[in-house]
Coordinates of C-alpha atoms and ligand atoms in Angstrom, one line a residue:
M1 CA 0.0 0.0 0.0
T2 CA 1.2 3.5 -0.8
G3 CA 0.1 6.9 0.5
K4 CA -2.3 7.7 3.2
P5 CA -5.3 5.5 4.0
C6 CA -8.4 6.4 2.0
S7 CA -11.9 5.1 1.6
L8 CA -10.5 2.1 -0.3
D9 CA -9.1 0.9 3.0
K10 CA -12.4 1.4 4.8
L11 CA -14.5 -0.8 2.4
R12 CA -16.4 -3.4 4.6
F13 CA -16.1 -6.8 2.9
C14 CA -18.5 -9.5 4.2
N15 CA -18.0 -12.1 1.4
R16 CA -21.1 -14.2 2.2
F17 CA -20.9 -16.1 -1.1
S18 CA -17.3 -17.3 -0.7
R19 CA -17.6 -17.8 3.1
E20 CA -20.8 -19.8 3.1
L21 CA -20.7 -21.8 -0.1
P22 CA -18.3 -24.6 -0.8
A23 CA -15.0 -23.7 -2.5
D24 CA -13.1 -25.7 -5.0
P25 CA -10.2 -27.1 -2.9
I26 CA -7.7 -26.6 -5.8
T27 CA -6.3 -23.1 -5.9
D28 CA -3.9 -23.5 -8.9
N29 CA -5.2 -21.6 -11.9
Y30 CA -5.6 -24.1 -14.8
C31 CA -8.7 -25.0 -16.8
R32 CA -10.7 -27.9 -15.4
Q33 CA -14.1 -29.2 -14.6
V34 CA -15.1 -28.3 -11.1
S35 CA -17.7 -30.2 -9.2
G36 CA -18.8 -30.2 -5.6
A37 CA -18.1 -26.5 -5.4
I38 CA -19.7 -23.2 -6.4
F39 CA -16.5 -21.3 -7.0
S40 CA -12.7 -21.4 -7.3
R41 CA -10.4 -19.0 -5.6
V42 CA -8.3 -17.2 -8.3
Q43 CA -6.2 -14.1 -8.4
P44 CA -6.5 -11.5 -11.1
T45 CA -3.6 -11.6 -13.5
P46 CA -1.7 -8.2 -13.2
V47 CA -1.9 -5.8 -16.1
K48 CA 0.9 -3.6 -17.4
A49 CA -0.2 0.0 -16.9
P50 CA -3.7 0.4 -15.4
A51 CA -5.3 3.8 -16.1
L52 CA -8.7 4.9 -14.9
V53 CA -10.9 6.0 -17.8
A54 CA -14.1 6.5 -15.8
L55 CA -15.6 6.0 -12.4
T56 CA -19.3 6.2 -11.6
D57 CA -19.6 8.3 -8.5
E58 CA -23.1 7.1 -7.5
V59 CA -22.0 3.5 -7.7
A60 CA -18.9 4.3 -5.6
E61 CA -21.3 5.9 -3.1
L62 CA -23.3 2.7 -2.9
I63 CA -20.3 0.8 -1.6
G64 CA -19.0 3.6 0.6
L65 CA -16.1 4.6 -1.8
S66 CA -15.3 8.2 -2.3
A67 CA -13.0 8.6 -5.4
A68 CA -12.1 12.1 -4.3
D69 CA -10.1 10.9 -1.3
C70 CA -8.3 8.2 -3.2
D71 CA -5.0 8.4 -5.1
Q72 CA -6.1 7.8 -8.7
T73 CA -3.1 5.6 -9.5
R74 CA -4.0 3.3 -6.6
L75 CA -7.7 3.3 -7.6
A76 CA -6.7 2.1 -11.0
R77 CA -4.5 -0.6 -9.5
V78 CA -7.3 -1.8 -7.3
L79 CA -10.0 -1.6 -10.1
S80 CA -7.8 -3.6 -12.5
G81 CA -7.0 -6.3 -9.9
N82 CA -3.3 -5.3 -9.6
E83 CA -3.8 -4.6 -5.9
I84 CA -6.0 -6.8 -3.8
L85 CA -7.3 -5.0 -0.7
T86 CA -7.4 -6.6 2.7
G87 CA -10.8 -8.3 3.1
M88 CA -11.2 -9.1 -0.6
D89 CA -11.5 -12.8 -1.5
P90 CA -11.1 -13.1 -5.3
H91 CA -12.9 -16.0 -6.9
A92 CA -14.6 -17.2 -10.1
S93 CA -17.9 -19.0 -9.9
V94 CA -18.9 -22.1 -11.8
Y95 CA -22.1 -22.4 -13.8
G96 CA -23.5 -24.0 -16.9
G97 CA -26.0 -22.9 -19.4
H98 CA -28.1 -23.5 -22.5
Q99 CA -26.5 -21.6 -25.4
F100 CA -28.7 -20.9 -28.4
G101 CA -31.1 -23.6 -27.2
H102 CA -28.5 -26.3 -26.6
W103 CA -27.0 -27.5 -23.3
A104 CA -23.4 -26.4 -23.2
G105 CA -22.3 -28.0 -19.9
Q106 CA -19.8 -26.2 -17.6
L107 CA -19.1 -22.6 -18.5
G108 CA -18.3 -20.4 -15.5
D109 CA -16.7 -17.1 -15.0
G110 CA -14.1 -17.3 -17.7
R111 CA -13.0 -13.7 -17.5
A112 CA -14.9 -12.4 -14.6
I113 CA -13.3 -12.4 -11.1
N114 CA -15.4 -11.5 -8.1
L115 CA -13.3 -9.5 -5.7
G116 CA -15.8 -10.0 -2.8
E117 CA -19.0 -8.6 -1.3
V118 CA -19.0 -5.1 0.3
L119 CA -21.4 -3.7 2.8
G120 CA -22.5 -0.2 1.7
P121 CA -23.2 2.6 4.2
D122 CA -26.8 1.5 4.3
D123 CA -25.7 -2.1 5.0
K124 CA -26.8 -3.3 1.6
T125 CA -24.5 -5.9 0.1
W126 CA -22.8 -5.5 -3.3
T127 CA -20.6 -7.9 -5.2
L128 CA -17.7 -6.3 -7.0
Q129 CA -16.7 -8.2 -10.2
L130 CA -13.9 -7.4 -12.6
K131 CA -14.6 -8.4 -16.1
G132 CA -11.5 -9.0 -18.2
A133 CA -9.1 -9.5 -15.2
G134 CA -7.4 -12.6 -16.6
A135 CA -7.8 -16.3 -17.0
T136 CA -9.7 -18.5 -14.5
P137 CA -10.3 -22.2 -14.2
Y138 CA -13.3 -21.5 -16.5
S139 CA -11.6 -19.7 -19.3
R140 CA -11.4 -22.8 -21.5
Q141 CA -9.4 -21.8 -24.7
A142 CA -9.8 -18.1 -24.1
D143 CA -7.6 -15.4 -22.5
G144 CA -9.8 -14.0 -19.8
R145 CA -9.4 -10.5 -21.2
A146 CA -11.7 -7.9 -22.6
V147 CA -11.1 -5.2 -25.2
L148 CA -11.7 -1.5 -24.8
R149 CA -14.6 -1.4 -27.3
S150 CA -16.6 -4.1 -25.5
S151 CA -15.8 -2.6 -22.1
V152 CA -16.9 0.8 -23.1
R153 CA -20.1 -0.7 -24.4
E154 CA -20.7 -2.5 -21.1
F155 CA -19.8 0.4 -19.0
L156 CA -22.0 2.9 -20.8
C157 CA -24.9 0.6 -21.3
S158 CA -25.2 -0.6 -17.7
E159 CA -25.5 2.9 -16.6
A160 CA -27.8 3.9 -19.4
M161 CA -30.1 1.1 -18.5
Y162 CA -30.0 2.1 -14.8
H163 CA -31.1 5.6 -15.6
L164 CA -33.8 4.4 -17.9
G165 CA -35.2 2.5 -14.9
V166 CA -34.3 -1.0 -16.3
P167 CA -33.1 -3.5 -13.8
T168 CA -29.4 -4.0 -14.5
T169 CA -26.0 -4.7 -13.0
R170 CA -24.1 -1.4 -12.5
A171 CA -20.7 -0.3 -13.7
L172 CA -18.3 1.2 -11.1
S173 CA -15.3 1.8 -13.3
L174 CA -13.6 1.4 -16.6
V175 CA -9.8 0.9 -16.6
Q176 CA -7.5 0.6 -19.6
T177 CA -4.9 -2.0 -18.9
G178 CA -2.0 -0.9 -21.1
D179 CA -1.9 -4.4 -22.5
S180 CA -3.2 -5.3 -25.9
V181 CA -5.6 -8.1 -26.6
V182 CA -5.8 -9.9 -29.9
R183 CA -9.3 -10.3 -31.4
D184 CA -10.7 -11.3 -34.7
M185 CA -13.7 -9.0 -34.5
L186 CA -15.7 -10.3 -37.5
Y187 CA -14.3 -13.9 -37.3
D188 CA -13.0 -13.4 -40.8
G189 CA -9.3 -14.2 -40.3
H190 CA -8.3 -10.6 -39.6
A191 CA -7.2 -10.8 -36.0
K192 CA -5.6 -7.6 -34.7
A193 CA -4.2 -6.3 -31.4
E194 CA -6.7 -4.0 -29.6
P195 CA -6.4 -2.0 -26.3
G196 CA -7.4 -4.1 -23.3
A197 CA -9.7 -2.9 -20.6
I198 CA -11.5 -4.0 -17.4
V199 CA -14.9 -3.0 -16.1
C200 CA -15.8 -3.3 -12.4
R201 CA -19.4 -4.5 -12.3
V202 CA -21.5 -4.2 -9.2
A203 CA -24.7 -6.1 -8.4
P204 CA -26.3 -7.6 -5.3
S205 CA -25.5 -10.9 -6.8
F206 CA -24.2 -12.4 -10.1
V207 CA -26.1 -15.8 -9.7
R208 CA -27.4 -17.0 -13.0
F209 CA -30.0 -19.6 -14.0
G210 CA -27.0 -21.6 -15.2
H211 CA -25.7 -22.0 -11.7
F212 CA -28.7 -24.2 -10.8
E213 CA -28.7 -25.9 -14.2
L214 CA -25.2 -27.2 -13.8
L215 CA -25.8 -28.6 -10.4
A216 CA -29.0 -30.3 -11.6
A217 CA -27.3 -31.7 -14.7
R218 CA -24.6 -33.2 -12.5
G219 CA -27.2 -34.6 -10.1
D220 CA -25.6 -32.7 -7.2
L221 CA -28.9 -32.2 -5.3
S222 CA -27.3 -31.5 -2.0
L223 CA -25.3 -28.5 -3.4
L224 CA -28.3 -27.5 -5.5
E225 CA -30.3 -27.2 -2.3
T226 CA -27.5 -25.4 -0.5
L227 CA -27.3 -22.8 -3.2
L228 CA -31.0 -22.4 -3.3
N229 CA -31.2 -21.8 0.4
F230 CA -28.3 -19.4 0.2
V231 CA -29.8 -17.4 -2.6
I232 CA -33.2 -17.2 -0.9
T233 CA -31.7 -16.1 2.4
T234 CA -29.4 -13.4 0.9
D235 CA -31.7 -12.1 -1.9
Q236 CA -35.2 -12.4 -0.3
P237 CA -35.1 -11.7 3.4
A238 CA -38.8 -12.4 3.9
L239 CA -38.6 -15.8 2.3
G240 CA -35.3 -16.3 4.1
A241 CA -37.0 -15.8 7.4
R242 CA -39.7 -18.4 6.5
L243 CA -36.9 -20.8 5.6
R244 CA -35.2 -20.3 8.9
E245 CA -38.4 -20.5 11.0
G246 CA -40.3 -23.2 9.1
G247 CA -39.9 -26.9 9.1
P248 CA -38.9 -29.1 6.2
A249 CA -42.6 -29.4 5.2
E250 CA -42.7 -25.7 4.3
R251 CA -39.6 -25.8 2.1
K252 CA -41.4 -26.7 -1.1
G253 CA -43.7 -23.8 -0.8
I254 CA -40.9 -21.4 -0.2
Y255 CA -38.9 -22.7 -3.1
L256 CA -42.0 -22.3 -5.3
D257 CA -42.5 -18.8 -4.1
W258 CA -38.9 -18.0 -4.9
F259 CA -39.3 -19.4 -8.4
T260 CA -42.4 -17.3 -8.8
Q261 CA -40.4 -14.2 -7.8
V262 CA -37.7 -15.0 -10.4
C263 CA -40.4 -15.3 -13.0
H264 CA -41.9 -11.9 -12.1
A265 CA -38.5 -10.2 -12.0
T266 CA -37.6 -11.7 -15.4
R267 CA -40.9 -10.6 -16.8
D268 CA -40.5 -7.1 -15.6
M269 CA -37.0 -6.9 -17.0
I270 CA -38.2 -8.0 -20.5
V271 CA -41.1 -5.6 -20.5
H272 CA -38.7 -2.8 -19.8
W273 CA -36.5 -4.0 -22.7
T274 CA -39.5 -3.9 -24.9
R275 CA -40.4 -0.4 -23.7
V276 CA -37.0 1.1 -24.4
G277 CA -36.1 -0.9 -27.5
F278 CA -33.2 -2.9 -26.1
V279 CA -32.1 -6.2 -27.6
H280 CA -29.8 -8.2 -25.4
G281 CA -28.4 -10.3 -28.2
V282 CA -27.3 -13.4 -26.2
M283 CA -30.1 -14.5 -23.9
N284 CA -28.4 -17.8 -23.1
T285 CA -29.4 -19.2 -19.6
D286 CA -25.9 -18.5 -18.4
N287 CA -26.7 -14.8 -19.0
M288 CA -29.9 -14.7 -17.1
S289 CA -29.7 -13.3 -13.5
V290 CA -32.0 -14.8 -10.9
L291 CA -32.6 -11.3 -9.7
G292 CA -34.0 -10.3 -13.1
L293 CA -31.1 -7.9 -13.8
T294 CA -29.9 -7.2 -17.3
I295 CA -26.5 -8.9 -17.2
D296 CA -23.5 -9.5 -19.6
Y297 CA -23.6 -6.8 -22.1
G298 CA -22.1 -8.3 -25.2
P299 CA -23.5 -7.9 -28.8
Y300 CA -26.6 -6.0 -27.5
G301 CA -28.2 -3.2 -29.5
W302 CA -31.0 -0.6 -29.6
I303 CA -33.8 -0.5 -32.0
D304 CA -33.5 2.4 -34.4
D305 CA -36.0 1.7 -37.1
Y306 CA -38.6 -0.5 -35.5
N307 CA -38.3 -4.1 -36.5
P308 CA -39.3 -7.0 -34.2
D309 CA -37.1 -9.3 -36.2
W310 CA -33.9 -7.4 -35.6
T311 CA -31.0 -8.7 -33.7
P312 CA -27.6 -7.0 -33.6
N313 CA -25.7 -10.3 -33.0
T314 CA -24.1 -11.5 -36.2
T315 CA -23.6 -15.0 -34.6
D316 CA -27.4 -15.3 -34.5
A317 CA -28.1 -13.7 -37.9
E318 CA -29.6 -16.8 -39.4
Q319 CA -31.8 -18.2 -36.7
R320 CA -32.5 -14.9 -35.0
R321 CA -33.3 -16.7 -31.8
Y322 CA -32.7 -13.6 -29.7
R323 CA -34.4 -11.0 -31.9
F324 CA -36.3 -8.1 -30.3
G325 CA -39.8 -9.5 -30.7
Q326 CA -38.8 -13.0 -29.4
Q327 CA -37.2 -11.9 -26.1
A328 CA -40.3 -12.6 -24.0
A329 CA -40.7 -16.1 -25.5
V330 CA -37.1 -16.8 -24.9
A331 CA -37.2 -15.6 -21.3
R332 CA -40.1 -18.0 -20.7
W333 CA -38.1 -20.8 -22.3
N334 CA -35.2 -20.0 -20.1
L335 CA -37.5 -20.0 -17.0
Y336 CA -38.6 -23.6 -18.1
Q337 CA -34.9 -24.6 -17.9
L338 CA -34.7 -23.1 -14.5
A339 CA -37.8 -25.0 -13.4
N340 CA -36.3 -28.2 -14.7
A341 CA -33.2 -27.5 -12.7
L342 CA -35.2 -26.9 -9.5
Y343 CA -37.5 -29.9 -10.0
P344 CA -35.2 -32.5 -8.3
V345 CA -35.4 -30.5 -5.0
I346 CA -39.0 -29.4 -5.3
Q347 CA -40.3 -32.7 -6.6
D348 CA -43.6 -31.3 -7.7
A349 CA -43.9 -31.1 -11.4
D350 CA -47.6 -30.0 -11.3
A351 CA -46.8 -27.0 -9.0
L352 CA -43.9 -25.9 -11.2
Q353 CA -46.1 -26.3 -14.4
A354 CA -48.8 -24.3 -12.8
I355 CA -46.5 -21.4 -12.4
L356 CA -45.0 -21.8 -15.9
H357 CA -48.5 -21.9 -17.4
T358 CA -49.3 -18.4 -15.9
L359 CA -46.4 -16.9 -17.7
P360 CA -47.8 -16.1 -21.2
T361 CA -50.7 -14.3 -19.7
S362 CA -48.6 -12.6 -17.0
F363 CA -46.0 -11.4 -19.6
G364 CA -48.8 -10.3 -21.9
N365 CA -50.7 -8.3 -19.3
A366 CA -47.5 -6.6 -18.1
R367 CA -46.7 -5.7 -21.7
Q368 CA -50.2 -4.3 -22.2
A369 CA -50.0 -2.2 -19.1
M370 CA -46.6 -0.9 -20.2
M371 CA -47.9 0.0 -23.6
A372 CA -50.7 2.0 -22.1
Q373 CA -48.1 4.2 -20.4
K374 CA -46.2 4.6 -23.6
L375 CA -49.5 5.7 -25.3
G376 CA -50.5 7.9 -22.4
L377 CA -53.6 6.0 -21.6
S378 CA -55.1 5.3 -18.2
H379 CA -55.6 1.8 -16.8
E380 CA -59.2 1.9 -18.1
A381 CA -57.9 1.5 -21.6
L382 CA -56.7 -2.0 -20.8
S383 CA -60.3 -3.3 -20.5
H384 CA -61.5 -1.5 -23.6
P385 CA -62.7 -4.0 -26.2
L386 CA -60.5 -2.4 -28.9
Y387 CA -57.3 -2.2 -26.9
G388 CA -55.9 -5.3 -28.6
D389 CA -56.7 -3.7 -32.0
L390 CA -55.0 -0.5 -31.0
L391 CA -51.7 -2.3 -30.2
D392 CA -51.9 -4.6 -33.2
G393 CA -52.5 -1.6 -35.5
L394 CA -49.6 0.3 -33.9
E395 CA -47.4 -2.7 -34.6
R396 CA -48.5 -2.8 -38.2
L397 CA -47.9 0.9 -38.6
L398 CA -44.4 0.8 -37.1
C399 CA -43.5 -2.1 -39.4
S400 CA -45.0 -0.6 -42.5
Q401 CA -41.9 1.4 -43.4
P402 CA -38.7 2.3 -41.5
I403 CA -39.8 4.4 -38.5
D404 CA -37.5 5.3 -35.6
M405 CA -39.0 3.8 -32.5
T406 CA -37.6 6.2 -29.9
I407 CA -38.4 9.3 -32.0
F408 CA -41.9 8.0 -32.9
Y409 CA -43.0 7.8 -29.3
R410 CA -41.5 11.2 -28.3
C411 CA -43.5 12.7 -31.2
L412 CA -46.6 10.8 -30.1
I413 CA -46.4 12.8 -26.8
E414 CA -47.0 16.0 -28.7
F415 CA -49.7 14.4 -30.8
A416 CA -51.6 13.0 -27.8
C417 CA -51.3 16.3 -25.8
Q418 CA -52.3 18.5 -28.7
H419 CA -55.3 16.3 -29.1
E420 CA -56.5 17.4 -25.7
T421 CA -56.9 20.9 -26.9
D422 CA -58.3 19.8 -30.2
A423 CA -60.7 17.1 -29.1
D424 CA -63.5 18.1 -31.4
A425 CA -61.5 18.5 -34.5
E426 CA -61.9 16.1 -37.4
P427 CA -59.5 13.3 -37.6
G428 CA -56.5 14.6 -39.4
A429 CA -56.6 18.0 -37.9
V430 CA -53.5 17.2 -36.0
S431 CA -52.5 14.6 -38.4
L432 CA -50.5 11.7 -36.9
A433 CA -48.5 11.3 -40.1
R434 CA -47.4 15.0 -39.8
S435 CA -46.6 14.7 -36.1
V436 CA -44.4 11.7 -36.4
A437 CA -42.6 12.8 -39.6
P438 CA -39.3 13.3 -37.7
A439 CA -39.3 9.5 -37.0
L440 CA -39.6 8.4 -40.6
Y441 CA -36.4 7.2 -42.3
P442 CA -36.2 8.0 -46.0
S443 CA -36.6 4.8 -48.0
E444 CA -36.3 3.7 -51.6
T445 CA -40.0 3.8 -52.2
N446 CA -40.3 7.0 -50.2
G447 CA -38.1 9.7 -51.5
S448 CA -40.3 12.6 -50.7
A449 CA -39.7 14.9 -47.7
D450 CA -41.5 17.7 -45.9
A451 CA -40.2 21.3 -45.5
H452 CA -37.9 20.2 -42.6
G453 CA -36.3 17.4 -44.6
N454 CA -38.3 14.7 -42.8
A455 CA -39.7 11.9 -44.9
V456 CA -43.4 11.6 -45.3
P457 CA -45.2 8.3 -45.1
D458 CA -45.3 6.1 -48.2
A459 CA -48.6 6.8 -50.0
N460 CA -49.6 3.1 -49.6
N461 CA -49.2 3.4 -45.8
L462 CA -51.4 6.5 -45.4
P463 CA -54.5 4.5 -44.7
L464 CA -52.7 2.7 -41.9
F465 CA -51.7 6.0 -40.3
R466 CA -55.2 7.4 -40.7
D467 CA -57.0 4.3 -39.4
W468 CA -54.7 4.1 -36.4
E469 CA -55.1 7.8 -35.7
I470 CA -58.9 7.5 -35.6
L471 CA -58.7 4.6 -33.2
Y472 CA -56.1 6.3 -31.0
R473 CA -58.2 9.4 -30.8
Q474 CA -61.1 7.3 -29.4
F475 CA -58.8 6.1 -26.6
L476 CA -57.6 9.6 -26.0
Q477 CA -61.2 10.6 -25.3
I478 CA -61.3 8.3 -22.2
P479 CA -61.5 11.1 -19.6
A480 CA -59.3 9.7 -16.9
F481 CA -56.2 11.8 -17.8
N482 CA -55.7 15.5 -18.2
T483 CA -53.0 16.8 -20.4
A484 CA -50.6 17.3 -17.6
N485 CA -50.7 13.8 -16.3
R486 CA -50.8 12.4 -19.8
R487 CA -47.6 14.3 -20.7
A488 CA -45.9 13.2 -17.5
T489 CA -46.8 9.5 -18.0
M490 CA -45.7 9.5 -21.6
S491 CA -42.5 11.4 -20.9
A492 CA -41.6 8.9 -18.2
A493 CA -42.2 5.9 -20.3
N494 CA -40.7 7.1 -23.6
P495 CA -37.0 8.1 -23.4
A496 CA -35.7 10.9 -25.6
F497 CA -32.2 9.5 -25.5
V498 CA -31.1 5.9 -25.9
L499 CA -27.6 4.7 -26.3
R500 CA -27.8 4.1 -30.1
N501 CA -25.3 1.6 -31.4
Y502 CA -23.6 4.1 -33.7
L503 CA -23.3 6.7 -31.0
V504 CA -21.3 4.3 -28.8
Q505 CA -19.2 3.2 -31.8
Q506 CA -18.3 6.8 -32.6
A507 CA -17.3 7.3 -28.9
I508 CA -15.2 4.2 -29.0
D509 CA -13.4 5.2 -32.2
L510 CA -12.5 8.5 -30.7
L511 CA -11.5 7.1 -27.3
E512 CA -9.2 4.6 -29.0
Q513 CA -7.5 7.7 -30.6
G514 CA -7.3 9.4 -27.1
D515 CA -10.2 11.7 -27.6
R516 CA -12.8 11.3 -24.8
T517 CA -15.2 14.1 -25.6
E518 CA -17.9 11.9 -27.2
F519 CA -17.6 9.3 -24.4
D520 CA -18.0 12.0 -21.8
T521 CA -21.0 13.5 -23.6
L522 CA -22.7 10.1 -23.7
Q523 CA -22.0 9.6 -20.0
R524 CA -23.7 12.9 -19.3
L525 CA -26.7 12.3 -21.6
L526 CA -27.5 8.8 -20.4
R527 CA -28.1 10.2 -16.9
Q528 CA -31.2 12.1 -18.0
P529 CA -32.7 9.9 -20.7
Y530 CA -36.3 11.3 -20.4
D531 CA -35.4 15.0 -20.7
T532 CA -35.8 16.6 -24.0
L533 CA -32.3 17.3 -25.3
S534 CA -31.0 20.8 -25.6
A535 CA -30.4 22.3 -29.0
A536 CA -26.7 21.7 -28.6
D537 CA -27.3 18.0 -27.9
K538 CA -30.1 17.4 -30.4
R539 CA -28.0 15.3 -32.8
F540 CA -27.8 12.6 -30.1
A541 CA -31.5 12.1 -30.3
A542 CA -31.6 12.0 -34.1
R543 CA -32.3 9.1 -36.5
R544 CA -29.4 6.8 -37.2
P545 CA -27.4 8.4 -40.1
A546 CA -27.2 6.5 -43.4
W547 CA -23.5 5.9 -43.1
A548 CA -24.1 3.7 -40.0
N549 CA -26.7 1.5 -41.7
N550 CA -24.3 -1.4 -42.4
R551 CA -21.2 -0.6 -40.4
A552 CA -19.9 -3.1 -37.9
G553 CA -20.5 -1.9 -34.4
C554 CA -23.4 0.3 -35.6
S555 CA -25.9 -2.1 -36.9
M556 CA -24.3 -5.5 -36.2
L557 CA -21.9 -6.9 -33.6
S558 CA -20.1 -10.2 -33.1
C559 CA -19.6 -11.9 -29.8
S560 CA -15.9 -11.1 -30.1
S561 CA -15.1 -8.9 -27.2
Ligands
AMP1 P1 -20.8 -14.7 -22.9 O1 -21.7 -15.2 -23.9 O2 -20.0 -13.5 -23.3 O3 -21.5 -14.4 -21.6 O4 -19.7 -15.8 -22.5 C1 -20.0 -17.2 -22.5 C2 -18.9 -17.9 -21.7 O5 -17.6 -17.7 -22.3 C3 -18.7 -17.5 -20.3 O6 -18.4 -18.6 -19.5 C4 -17.6 -16.5 -20.3 O7 -16.9 -16.4 -19.1 C5 -16.7 -17.1 -21.4 N1 -15.8 -16.2 -22.1 C6 -16.2 -15.2 -23.0 N2 -15.1 -14.5 -23.4 C7 -14.0 -15.0 -22.7 C8 -12.6 -14.7 -22.7 N3 -12.1 -13.7 -23.4 N4 -11.9 -15.4 -21.9 C9 -12.4 -16.4 -21.1 N5 -13.6 -16.7 -21.1 C10 -14.5 -16.1 -21.9
MG2 MG1 -22.0 -14.6 -20.0

């Protein structure tokens, strides 16, 4: 340790996970199958010249860290794994998973190293995890490292999601390592050296569906039950108390209640993704958090022009298993896998089935309620006999030609609120087509533009716009909302700023050349995603420019990271 003690030295590590769960007895760092344990102790591999690129003050506060009182060089050493603080207990955990629908066996933290769990000032517990800190027993053929571009993407997107109100792991820091990492970004034989980086992720827990699946696949029911009891006790205090106080006969009910909570948290996360236009890209069961947090930001992307079939992940380009419109169905499939894994300890297939059978309706209802907020409609709209038609018609409209999802809904706020003052006007008086013009992408069939350079709807699509406008106006007549609460509801459900793929790519390109202005601007904007952007920042809320349509990183991404 150098210099005077600072808040780094006062972090309170409690390390429940590594204290209470069984450890792999082997501490040498070589690749292997690990059974009878939940994790392996492993030290981060030191990096050459760690330099702090960014630190999120609010996340630091959560764990009781104040960057201001720390020496920046030391902070970078700690957040790259070059210095291990007293109280830390570095380890990688072992899990399995279904990847693209197929059982993949043991996976584990191949490049993530948990430093330990910290008690925050409010006594909440947070796990600190370095991503890219070097090889672990679970690295298989890979190097345990991460490149700057993927680390910037993870760092920015975790925080963007948090400020959008989407459950997510957080990002405390981004450190450049000073080492280079070789990657073949497009898997086309053009490997090159790229700058390496490490993100320190923070979450109450990083337990995944795949943790349970691996234990079930190996028939290790005793450890499966141990992990289940641990997760229930640490994540769900109320259920944990029932577990402590109740007898063995009550266990089954508690486990089923926990599974129900995982289902609900997963559902809520997916509904948020649908709301903001987020596509995860790799919804394998090893990337599903039992807390319903968005986790493992890889080839994710944001919907620009609305397309439920879109996925940013080039590895999934043919099957499109993880496309935007399929995420709810995939989440339910993943929950089936979790239910299968829990079955050996719960031993009640009917009870698990009963929960699983509620999911389509439960997901559907949650989506419908969320859509009502996006459309500025009160709860009464949900029971309106034409509500299904309203949503179906909107889907058809959004798919009819390239329409920017984020801009469309922001324009709809103005349309819906003008309607209030214009309720008696004929349909078309505040024409929807005119209101949403800024959201329309010029297309081949649609070369014409209005006076502001916005495209106008394809002539063929005008009836769709008109019919939907008429129907929407009927819903806007439902008297439950006044203009002020309609505007507030819509403005809180429809972000003005999302972390568009091309924006992050631009920031990465500049950062790699040593220019951090764009990166800093994105860090600032993502903190207030629901505020209308100032004139100076307007370009960050604009449609994707044509040059970005087919550029790697802007419209498509590989898993290479
Ligand atoms: P992902 O799909 O990125 O979540 O990764 C799937 C599995 O591959 C996980 O077990 C990761 O830990 C592992 N993995 C991915 N990239 C690397 C890497 N560069 N080094 C070691 N393991 C990796
Ligand atoms: Mg993963």
